[in-house]
Backbone as JSON Lines, residues from 0, in Angstrom:
{"i":0,"aa":"X","n":[113.77,118.64,99.17],"ca":[113.41,117.42,98.69],"c":[113.27,116.34,99.88]}
{"i":1,"aa":"X","n":[112.4,115.22,99.08],"ca":[112.12,113.86,100.17],"c":[113.13,113.14,100.38]}
{"i":2,"aa":"X","n":[113.67,112.67,101.55],"ca":[115.0,111.71,101.86],"c":[114.27,110.51,102.58]}
{"i":3,"aa":"X","n":[112.89,110.4,102.56],"ca":[112.5,109.03,103.21],"c":[112.52,107.57,102.44]}
{"i":4,"aa":"X","n":[113.77,107.17,102.67],"ca":[113.62,105.78,101.8],"c":[112.77,104.73,101.9]}
{"i":5,"aa":"X","n":[112.07,103.98,101.35],"ca":[110.68,103.2,100.98],"c":[110.91,102.45,99.57]}
{"i":6,"aa":"X","n":[111.17,101.01,99.91],"ca":[110.63,99.91,98.94],"c":[109.53,99.04,99.04]}
{"i":7,"aa":"X","n":[108.49,99.79,99.86],"ca":[107.17,99.2,99.54],"c":[106.25,99.72,98.6]}
{"i":8,"aa":"X","n":[106.47,99.08,97.47],"ca":[106.0,99.56,96.08],"c":[104.66,99.61,96.22]}
{"i":9,"aa":"X","n":[103.48,98.9,96.6],"ca":[102.45,98.6,96.96],"c":[101.52,99.72,97.55]}
{"i":10,"aa":"X","n":[102.56,100.84,98.33],"ca":[101.98,101.6,99.29],"c":[102.02,102.9,98.21]}
{"i":11,"aa":"X","n":[100.62,103.63,98.3],"ca":[100.04,104.53,97.36],"c":[101.33,106.06,97.66]}
{"i":12,"aa":"X","n":[101.94,105.94,99.03],"ca":[103.01,107.07,99.2],"c":[104.35,106.62,98.39]}
{"i":13,"aa":"X","n":[104.67,105.89,98.14],"ca":[105.83,105.24,97.62],"c":[106.15,105.55,96.36]}
{"i":14,"aa":"X","n":[107.4,106.44,95.78],"ca":[107.6,106.99,94.75],"c":[108.2,105.96,93.87]}
{"i":15,"aa":"X","n":[107.95,104.79,93.46],"ca":[108.57,103.45,93.09],"c":[110.09,103.75,91.97]}
{"i":16,"aa":"X","n":[109.89,104.6,91.28],"ca":[110.86,105.18,90.39],"c":[112.11,105.61,91.67]}
{"i":17,"aa":"X","n":[112.07,106.03,92.52],"ca":[112.96,106.64,93.47],"c":[113.23,106.02,94.78]}
{"i":18,"aa":"X","n":[112.3,105.01,94.94],"ca":[112.5,104.33,96.31],"c":[112.36,105.02,97.75]}
{"i":19,"aa":"X","n":[111.46,106.35,97.38],"ca":[111.24,107.31,98.28],"c":[109.98,107.35,98.6]}
{"i":20,"aa":"X","n":[109.56,107.75,99.82],"ca":[108.23,108.23,100.51],"c":[107.95,109.38,100.22]}
{"i":21,"aa":"X","n":[106.74,110.04,99.38],"ca":[105.99,111.45,99.44],"c":[105.99,111.83,100.19]}
{"i":22,"aa":"X","n":[105.77,111.45,101.62],"ca":[105.43,112.21,102.74],"c":[106.53,113.11,103.42]}
{"i":23,"aa":"X","n":[106.03,114.01,104.2],"ca":[106.85,114.75,104.62],"c":[107.61,114.39,106.19]}
{"i":24,"aa":"X","n":[106.73,113.29,106.75],"ca":[107.23,112.79,107.71],"c":[106.49,111.57,108.07]}
{"i":25,"aa":"X","n":[106.98,110.32,108.53],"ca":[106.44,109.12,108.65],"c":[106.27,109.06,110.47]}
{"i":26,"aa":"X","n":[105.36,107.8,110.82],"ca":[105.66,107.38,111.98],"c":[105.61,106.15,111.87]}
{"i":27,"aa":"X","n":[106.63,105.13,112.65],"ca":[106.72,103.62,112.44],"c":[106.21,103.25,113.61]}
{"i":28,"aa":"X","n":[105.67,101.88,113.07],"ca":[104.94,101.13,114.5],"c":[105.76,99.75,114.39]}
{"i":29,"aa":"X","n":[105.69,99.34,115.5],"ca":[106.16,97.69,115.34],"c":[105.17,96.76,115.26]}
{"i":30,"aa":"X","n":[105.28,95.7,114.57],"ca":[103.91,94.47,114.03],"c":[104.76,93.97,115.25]}
{"i":31,"aa":"X","n":[103.78,92.85,115.5],"ca":[104.51,91.43,116.11],"c":[104.77,90.2,115.27]}
{"i":32,"aa":"X","n":[104.61,90.74,113.89],"ca":[104.47,89.35,112.87],"c":[105.86,89.51,112.31]}
{"i":33,"aa":"X","n":[106.2,88.68,111.63],"ca":[107.36,88.59,110.38],"c":[108.6,87.84,111.57]}
{"i":34,"aa":"X","n":[109.55,87.43,111.06],"ca":[110.65,86.5,111.43],"c":[112.22,87.5,111.68]}
{"i":35,"aa":"X","n":[112.07,88.88,111.0],"ca":[113.35,89.48,111.35],"c":[112.74,90.93,111.76]}
{"i":36,"aa":"X","n":[113.91,91.29,112.51],"ca":[113.43,92.51,112.81],"c":[113.25,94.0,111.71]}
{"i":37,"aa":"X","n":[113.64,93.63,110.29],"ca":[113.24,94.49,109.3],"c":[111.65,94.32,109.04]}
{"i":38,"aa":"X","n":[111.08,92.81,108.96],"ca":[109.83,92.65,108.87],"c":[108.96,93.11,110.21]}
{"i":39,"aa":"X","n":[109.42,93.23,111.22],"ca":[108.8,93.67,112.36],"c":[108.32,94.99,112.17]}
{"i":40,"aa":"X","n":[109.05,96.11,111.36],"ca":[108.81,97.65,111.6],"c":[107.87,97.82,110.05]}
{"i":41,"aa":"X","n":[106.91,98.59,110.29],"ca":[106.1,99.19,109.06],"c":[105.71,100.58,109.68]}
{"i":42,"aa":"X","n":[105.58,101.54,108.45],"ca":[105.03,102.75,108.68],"c":[103.98,102.6,108.95]}
{"i":43,"aa":"X","n":[103.2,103.79,110.1],"ca":[101.89,103.98,110.11],"c":[100.94,104.49,109.05]}
{"i":44,"aa":"X","n":[101.79,105.16,108.21],"ca":[100.78,105.66,107.16],"c":[100.73,104.91,105.85]}
{"i":45,"aa":"X","n":[101.01,103.72,105.86],"ca":[101.11,102.46,104.74],"c":[99.32,102.45,104.3]}
{"i":46,"aa":"X","n":[99.42,102.77,103.09],"ca":[97.94,102.54,102.28],"c":[98.09,102.05,101.15]}
{"i":47,"aa":"X","n":[97.42,101.32,100.97],"ca":[97.88,100.25,99.47],"c":[97.3,101.06,98.24]}
{"i":48,"aa":"X","n":[97.95,100.87,97.15],"ca":[97.74,101.39,96.11],"c":[96.18,100.93,95.5]}
{"i":49,"aa":"X","n":[95.79,99.81,95.91],"ca":[94.33,99.23,95.35],"c":[93.22,100.07,96.01]}
{"i":50,"aa":"X","n":[93.35,100.61,97.22],"ca":[92.1,101.51,97.8],"c":[92.08,102.83,97.49]}
């Protein structure tokens, strides 16, 4: 059972109903943008639902 929490609902790997990632594991990268530490962290596997 997957346990990686995610609320990025525009990512194709996010199960929006459960706020969980469908991937078995993720790599997190630090982005130099954003105003808070939470905004500075993003999953390397992010893929937009539009693509």
